[in-house]
Short mmCIF file of C-alpha atoms in Angstrom, two decimals:
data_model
loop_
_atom_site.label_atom_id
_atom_site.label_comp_id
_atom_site.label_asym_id
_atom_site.label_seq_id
_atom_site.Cartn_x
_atom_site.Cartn_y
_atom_site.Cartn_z
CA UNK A 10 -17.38 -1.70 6.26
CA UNK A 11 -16.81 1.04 8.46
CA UNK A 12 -13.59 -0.89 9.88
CA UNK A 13 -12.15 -1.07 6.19
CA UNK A 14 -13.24 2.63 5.59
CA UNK A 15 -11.70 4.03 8.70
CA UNK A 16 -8.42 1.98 7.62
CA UNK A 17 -8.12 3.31 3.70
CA UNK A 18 -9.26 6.88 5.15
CA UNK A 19 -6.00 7.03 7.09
CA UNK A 20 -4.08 5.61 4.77
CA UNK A 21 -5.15 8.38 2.78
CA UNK A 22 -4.51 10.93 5.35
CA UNK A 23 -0.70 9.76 5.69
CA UNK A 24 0.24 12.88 3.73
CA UNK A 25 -1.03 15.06 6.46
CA UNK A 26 1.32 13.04 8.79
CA UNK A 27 4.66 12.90 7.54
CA UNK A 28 5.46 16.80 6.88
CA UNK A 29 4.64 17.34 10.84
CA UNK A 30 8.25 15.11 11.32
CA UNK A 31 10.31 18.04 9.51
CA UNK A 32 13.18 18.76 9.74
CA UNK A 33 13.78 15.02 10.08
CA UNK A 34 14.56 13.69 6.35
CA UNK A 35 12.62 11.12 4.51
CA UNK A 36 15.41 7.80 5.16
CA UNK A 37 15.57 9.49 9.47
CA UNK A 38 11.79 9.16 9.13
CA UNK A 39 11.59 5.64 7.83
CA UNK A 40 14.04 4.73 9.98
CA UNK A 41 11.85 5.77 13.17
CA UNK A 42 8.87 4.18 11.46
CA UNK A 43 10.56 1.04 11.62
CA UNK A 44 11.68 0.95 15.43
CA UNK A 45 8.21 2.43 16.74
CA UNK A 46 5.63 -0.11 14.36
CA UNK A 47 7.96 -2.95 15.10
CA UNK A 48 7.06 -1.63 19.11
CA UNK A 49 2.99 -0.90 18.20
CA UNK A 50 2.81 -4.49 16.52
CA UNK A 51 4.01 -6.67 19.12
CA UNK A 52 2.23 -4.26 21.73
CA UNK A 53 -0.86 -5.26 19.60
CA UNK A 54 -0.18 -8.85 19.74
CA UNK A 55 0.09 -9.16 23.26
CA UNK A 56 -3.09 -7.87 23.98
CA UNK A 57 -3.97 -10.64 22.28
CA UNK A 58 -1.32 -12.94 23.61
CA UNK A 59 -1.00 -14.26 20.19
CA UNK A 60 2.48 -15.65 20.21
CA UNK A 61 1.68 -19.68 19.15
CA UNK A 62 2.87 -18.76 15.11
CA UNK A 63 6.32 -17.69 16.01
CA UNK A 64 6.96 -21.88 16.75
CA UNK A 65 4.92 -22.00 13.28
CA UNK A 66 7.57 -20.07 11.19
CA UNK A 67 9.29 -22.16 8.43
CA UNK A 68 12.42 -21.01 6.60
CA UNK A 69 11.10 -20.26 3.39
CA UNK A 70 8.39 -17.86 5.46
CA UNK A 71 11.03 -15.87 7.03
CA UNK A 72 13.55 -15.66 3.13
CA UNK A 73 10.30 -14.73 1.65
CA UNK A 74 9.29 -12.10 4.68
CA UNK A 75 12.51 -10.77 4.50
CA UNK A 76 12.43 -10.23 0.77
CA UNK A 77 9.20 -8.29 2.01
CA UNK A 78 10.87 -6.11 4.50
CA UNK A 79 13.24 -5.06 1.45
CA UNK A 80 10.55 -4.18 -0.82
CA UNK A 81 8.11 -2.60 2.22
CA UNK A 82 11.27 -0.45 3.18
CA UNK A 83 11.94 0.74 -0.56
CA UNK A 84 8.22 1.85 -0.74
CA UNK A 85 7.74 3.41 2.51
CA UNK A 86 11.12 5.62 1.70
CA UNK A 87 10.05 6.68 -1.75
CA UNK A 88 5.83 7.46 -0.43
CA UNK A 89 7.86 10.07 2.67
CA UNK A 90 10.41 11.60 0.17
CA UNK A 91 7.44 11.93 -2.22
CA UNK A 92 5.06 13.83 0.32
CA UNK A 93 7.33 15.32 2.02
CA UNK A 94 9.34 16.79 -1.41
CA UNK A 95 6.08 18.38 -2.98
CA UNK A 96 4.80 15.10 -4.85
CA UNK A 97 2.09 13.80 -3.14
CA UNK A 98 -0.02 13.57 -6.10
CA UNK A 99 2.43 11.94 -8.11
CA UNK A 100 2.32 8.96 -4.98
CA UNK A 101 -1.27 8.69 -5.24
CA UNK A 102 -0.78 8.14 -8.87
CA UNK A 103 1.47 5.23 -7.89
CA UNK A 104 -1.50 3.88 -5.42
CA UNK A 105 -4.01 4.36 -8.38
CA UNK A 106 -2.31 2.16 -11.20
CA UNK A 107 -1.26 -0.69 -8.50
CA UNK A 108 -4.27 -2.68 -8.98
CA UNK A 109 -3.18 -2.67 -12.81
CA UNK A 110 0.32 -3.67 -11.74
CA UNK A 111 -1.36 -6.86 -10.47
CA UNK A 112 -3.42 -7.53 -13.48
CA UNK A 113 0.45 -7.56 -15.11
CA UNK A 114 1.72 -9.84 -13.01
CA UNK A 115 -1.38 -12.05 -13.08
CA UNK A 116 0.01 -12.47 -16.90
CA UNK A 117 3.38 -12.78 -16.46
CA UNK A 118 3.79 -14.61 -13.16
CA UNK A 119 0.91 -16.84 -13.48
CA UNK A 120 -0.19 -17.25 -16.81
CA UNK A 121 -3.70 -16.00 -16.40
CA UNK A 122 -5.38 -14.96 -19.89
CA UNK A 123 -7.42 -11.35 -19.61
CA UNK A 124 -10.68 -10.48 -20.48
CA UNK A 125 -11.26 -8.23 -23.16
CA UNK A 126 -12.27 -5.23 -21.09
CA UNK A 127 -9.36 -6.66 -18.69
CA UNK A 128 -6.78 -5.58 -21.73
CA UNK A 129 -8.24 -2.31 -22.58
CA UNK A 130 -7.68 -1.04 -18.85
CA UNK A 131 -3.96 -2.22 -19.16
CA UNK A 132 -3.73 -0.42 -22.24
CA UNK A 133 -5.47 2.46 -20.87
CA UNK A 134 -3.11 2.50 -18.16
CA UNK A 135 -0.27 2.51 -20.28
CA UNK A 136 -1.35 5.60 -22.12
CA UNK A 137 -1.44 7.42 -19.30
CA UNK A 138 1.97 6.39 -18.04
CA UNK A 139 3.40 8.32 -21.46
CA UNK A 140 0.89 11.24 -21.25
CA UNK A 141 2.49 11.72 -17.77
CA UNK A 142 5.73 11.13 -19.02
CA UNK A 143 5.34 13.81 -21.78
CA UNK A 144 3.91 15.83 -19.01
CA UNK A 145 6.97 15.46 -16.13
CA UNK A 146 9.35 15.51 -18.50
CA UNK A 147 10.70 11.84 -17.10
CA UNK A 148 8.92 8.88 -16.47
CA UNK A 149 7.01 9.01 -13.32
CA UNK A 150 9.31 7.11 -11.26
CA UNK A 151 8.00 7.71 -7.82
CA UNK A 152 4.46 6.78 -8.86
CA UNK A 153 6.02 3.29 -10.93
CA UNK A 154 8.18 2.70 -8.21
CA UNK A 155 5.49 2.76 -5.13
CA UNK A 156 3.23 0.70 -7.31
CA UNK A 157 5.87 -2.33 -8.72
CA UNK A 158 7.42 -2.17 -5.14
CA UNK A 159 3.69 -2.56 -3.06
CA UNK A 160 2.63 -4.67 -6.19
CA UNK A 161 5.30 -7.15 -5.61
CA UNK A 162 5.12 -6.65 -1.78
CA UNK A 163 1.66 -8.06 -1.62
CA UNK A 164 2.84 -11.32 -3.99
CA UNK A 165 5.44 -11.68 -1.85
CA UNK A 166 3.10 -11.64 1.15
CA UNK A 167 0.75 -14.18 -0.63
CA UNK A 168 3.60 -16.69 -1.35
CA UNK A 169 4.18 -16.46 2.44
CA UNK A 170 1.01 -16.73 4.05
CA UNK A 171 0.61 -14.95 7.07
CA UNK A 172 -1.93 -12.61 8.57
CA UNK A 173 -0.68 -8.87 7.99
CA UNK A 174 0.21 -8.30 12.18
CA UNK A 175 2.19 -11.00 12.35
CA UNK A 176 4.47 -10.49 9.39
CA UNK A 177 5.12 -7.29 9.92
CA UNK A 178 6.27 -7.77 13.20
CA UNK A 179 9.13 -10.18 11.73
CA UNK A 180 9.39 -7.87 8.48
CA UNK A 181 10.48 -4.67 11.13
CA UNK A 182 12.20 -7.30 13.41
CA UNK A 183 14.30 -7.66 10.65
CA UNK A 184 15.09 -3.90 9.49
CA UNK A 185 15.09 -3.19 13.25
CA UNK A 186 19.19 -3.59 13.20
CA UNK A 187 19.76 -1.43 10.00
CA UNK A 188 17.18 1.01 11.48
CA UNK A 189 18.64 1.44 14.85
CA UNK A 190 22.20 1.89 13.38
CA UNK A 191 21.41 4.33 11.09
CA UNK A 192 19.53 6.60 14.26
CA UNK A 193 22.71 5.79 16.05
CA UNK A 194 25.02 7.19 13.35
CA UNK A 195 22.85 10.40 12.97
CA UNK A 196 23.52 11.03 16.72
CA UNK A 197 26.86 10.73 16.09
CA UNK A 198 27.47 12.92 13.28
CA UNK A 199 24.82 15.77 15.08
CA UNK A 200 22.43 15.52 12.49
CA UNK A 201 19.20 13.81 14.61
CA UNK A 202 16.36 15.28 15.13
CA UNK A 203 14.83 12.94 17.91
CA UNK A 204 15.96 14.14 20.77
CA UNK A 205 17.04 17.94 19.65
CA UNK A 206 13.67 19.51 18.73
CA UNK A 207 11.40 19.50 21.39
CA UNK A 208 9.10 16.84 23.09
CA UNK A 209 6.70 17.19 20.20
CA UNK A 210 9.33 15.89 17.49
CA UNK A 211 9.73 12.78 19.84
CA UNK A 212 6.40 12.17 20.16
CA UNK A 213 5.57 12.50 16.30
CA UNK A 214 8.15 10.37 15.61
CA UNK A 215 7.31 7.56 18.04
CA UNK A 216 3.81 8.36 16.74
CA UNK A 217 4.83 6.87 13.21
CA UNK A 218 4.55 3.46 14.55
CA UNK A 219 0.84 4.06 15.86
CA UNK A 220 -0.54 5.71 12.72
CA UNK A 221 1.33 2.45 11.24
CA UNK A 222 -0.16 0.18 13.43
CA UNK A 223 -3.80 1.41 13.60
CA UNK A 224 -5.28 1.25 10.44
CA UNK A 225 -3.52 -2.51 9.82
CA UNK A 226 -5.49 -3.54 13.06
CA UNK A 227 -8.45 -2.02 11.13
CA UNK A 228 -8.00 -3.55 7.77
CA UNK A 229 -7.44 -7.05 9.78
CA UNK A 230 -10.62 -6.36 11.40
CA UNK A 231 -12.53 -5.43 7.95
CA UNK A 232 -10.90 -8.27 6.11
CA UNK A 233 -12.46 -10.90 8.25
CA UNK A 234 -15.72 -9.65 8.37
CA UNK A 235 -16.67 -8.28 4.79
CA UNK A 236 -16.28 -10.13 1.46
CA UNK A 237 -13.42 -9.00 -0.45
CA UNK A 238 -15.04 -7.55 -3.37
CA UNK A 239 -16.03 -4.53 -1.02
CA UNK A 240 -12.42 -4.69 0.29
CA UNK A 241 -11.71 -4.02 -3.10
CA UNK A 242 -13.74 -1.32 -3.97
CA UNK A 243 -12.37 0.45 -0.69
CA UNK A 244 -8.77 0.52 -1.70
CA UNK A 245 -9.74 3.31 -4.20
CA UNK A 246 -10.33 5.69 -1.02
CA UNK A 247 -6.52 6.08 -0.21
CA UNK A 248 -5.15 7.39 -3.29
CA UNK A 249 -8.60 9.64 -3.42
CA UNK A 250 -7.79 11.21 -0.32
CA UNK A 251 -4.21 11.54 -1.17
CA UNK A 252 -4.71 13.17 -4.31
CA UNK A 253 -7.27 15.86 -2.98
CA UNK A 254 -4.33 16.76 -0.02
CA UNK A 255 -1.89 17.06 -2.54
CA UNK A 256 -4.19 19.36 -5.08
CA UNK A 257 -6.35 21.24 -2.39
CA UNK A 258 -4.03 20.87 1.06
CA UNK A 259 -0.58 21.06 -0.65
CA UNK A 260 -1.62 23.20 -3.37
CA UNK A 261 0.67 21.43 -6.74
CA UNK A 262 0.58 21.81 -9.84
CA UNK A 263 -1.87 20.18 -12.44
CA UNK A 264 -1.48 21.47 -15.87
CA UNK A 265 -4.14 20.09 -18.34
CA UNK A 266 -1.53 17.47 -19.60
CA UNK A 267 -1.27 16.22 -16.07
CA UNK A 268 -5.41 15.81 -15.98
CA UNK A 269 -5.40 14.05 -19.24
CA UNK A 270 -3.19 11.28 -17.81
CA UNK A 271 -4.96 11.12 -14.39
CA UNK A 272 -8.17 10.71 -16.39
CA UNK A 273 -7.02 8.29 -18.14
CA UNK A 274 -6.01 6.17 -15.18
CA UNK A 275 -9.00 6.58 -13.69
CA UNK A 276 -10.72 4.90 -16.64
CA UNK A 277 -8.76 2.81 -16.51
CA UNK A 278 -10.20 1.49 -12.88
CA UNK A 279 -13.44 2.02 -14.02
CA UNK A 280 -13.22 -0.38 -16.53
CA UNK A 281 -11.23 -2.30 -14.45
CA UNK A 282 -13.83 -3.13 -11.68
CA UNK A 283 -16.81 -2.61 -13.95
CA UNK A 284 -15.47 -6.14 -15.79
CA UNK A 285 -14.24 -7.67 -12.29
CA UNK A 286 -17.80 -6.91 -10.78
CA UNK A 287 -19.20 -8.33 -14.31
CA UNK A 288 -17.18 -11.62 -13.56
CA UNK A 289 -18.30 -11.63 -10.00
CA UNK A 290 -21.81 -11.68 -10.66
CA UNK A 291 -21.47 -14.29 -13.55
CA UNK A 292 -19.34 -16.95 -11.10
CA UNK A 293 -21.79 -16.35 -8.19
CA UNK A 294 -25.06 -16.84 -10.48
CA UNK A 295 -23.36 -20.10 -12.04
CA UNK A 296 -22.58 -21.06 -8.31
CA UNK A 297 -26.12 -20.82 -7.53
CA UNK A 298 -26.71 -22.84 -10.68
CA UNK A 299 -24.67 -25.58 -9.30
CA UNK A 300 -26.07 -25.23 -5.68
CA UNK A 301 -29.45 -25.57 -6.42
CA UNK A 302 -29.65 -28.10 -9.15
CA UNK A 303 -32.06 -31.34 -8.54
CA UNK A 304 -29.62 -34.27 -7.22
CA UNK A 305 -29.96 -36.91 -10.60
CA UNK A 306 -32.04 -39.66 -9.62
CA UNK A 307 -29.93 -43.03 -8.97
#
């Protein structure tokens, strides 16, 4: 537990991070997070001399990781733009309605029939998607955008089937050319900041692979050892954190409109996991049914 809390708490924190990189812009910064995790995750999987999967990796892995590295790039750009542009709160929104996003795609990618209290938290959801609407004026994109984009990253990731570490590595192995070429063509056209702003800059910069790679070591290390239920519960500490920088840390606005919807959302998740701990409890006691039943007499 304390593994998957200390992972979610700096995944929360991130917004603290990414302002520090100014006057770097959002796509510089993503860029640099690309190079220096690629360099943390290998570094972490040499410790462990863990190399016997690369010989392991089929072609459809790789297509489907690299369909990942797409949709991990578009969502890492939009979450720095977002913090770094005054609308942090708005990307914990995003972070808050993913695990509704999945309940979607349950339906429409695999068929799966909802619960009753299941279909009221999509609905709920949906309300406060056009509250906030009403509210920004435009659809919420950046919140939408982080939560389809992570939402269909993590399919992705379950179609391919590899522990987090090692896809990432090949995931950033393969932005690692785009990356590196668009760093290059900064320093050509004078516009980089690695380099031109002091030793700090670099090592802030270099330091967005390590605040990458840390708390993934310490999710791998939670997800092994606790059940995933309290995983679950867990992921709701992130956007928490987020939100509180953004209202208390970063000082933006919420008008009563904009409370309305985030209520809403949060009921959203309440009734969400109230029904998925409800269904927990009913599979494990008809488990034990099963389990403990008198073997019929032959």
């Amino acid at each position: 537990m304390a593994f998957g809390f200390a992972a979610y708490a700096l995944w929360g924190l991130f917004p603290l991070y990414w302002p520090l990189l100014k006057p770097a812009g959002a796509v510089e910064i993503l860029a640099h997070r690309i190079m220096w995790s690629l360099v943390a995750v290998l570094a972490m999987l040499a410790v462990r001399r863990h190399w016997a999967w690369v010989r392991s990796l089929t072609v459809r892995q790789v297509g489907l990781l690299a369909l990942a590295a797409a949709l991990v790039t578009v969502n890492w750009g939009v979450y720095i733009y977002a913090v770094n542009s005054g609308h942090t709160i708005e990307a914990a929104l995003g972070y808050f309605i993913n695990p509704l996003i999945s309940v979607v795609f349950g339906v429409v990618i695999f068929r799966e029939r909802l619960r009753r209290w299941q279909w009221t938290a999509v609905g709920l959801g949906t309300a406060a998607v056009l509250v906030l609407t009403v509210d920004y004026g435009r659809p919420p994109w950046i919140a939408l955008v982080l939560a389809f984009s992570f939402g269909t990253y993590g399919l992705v990731k379950k179609f391919a089937a590899m522990p987090s570490a090692e896809s990432l590595s090949v995931e950033t192995a393969i932005l690692l050319v785009p990356a590196i070429g668009f760093v290059l063509t900064l320093e050509a056209r004078g516009d980089a900041t690695f380099g031109h702003h002091g030793a700090g800059q670099v090592g802030l910069l270099i330091g967005a692979g390590v605040v990458t790679a840390i708390p993934l070591l310490l999710f791998n290390a939670a997800a092994i050892r606790i059940p995933m239920s309290a995983l679950g519960m867990l992921q709701y500490l992130a956007p928490v954190l987020q939100f509180l920088i953004g209202l208390l840390v970063q000082h933006e606005e919420m008008p009563a409109s904009r409370w309305i919807g985030f209520l809403l959302v949060w009921a959203a998740l309440i009734t969400l996991t109230g029904d998925g701990l409800r269904a927990g409890r009913r599979a494990r006691h008809g488990a034990g049914a099963v389990e403990t039943a008198p073997e019929p007499v032959r």
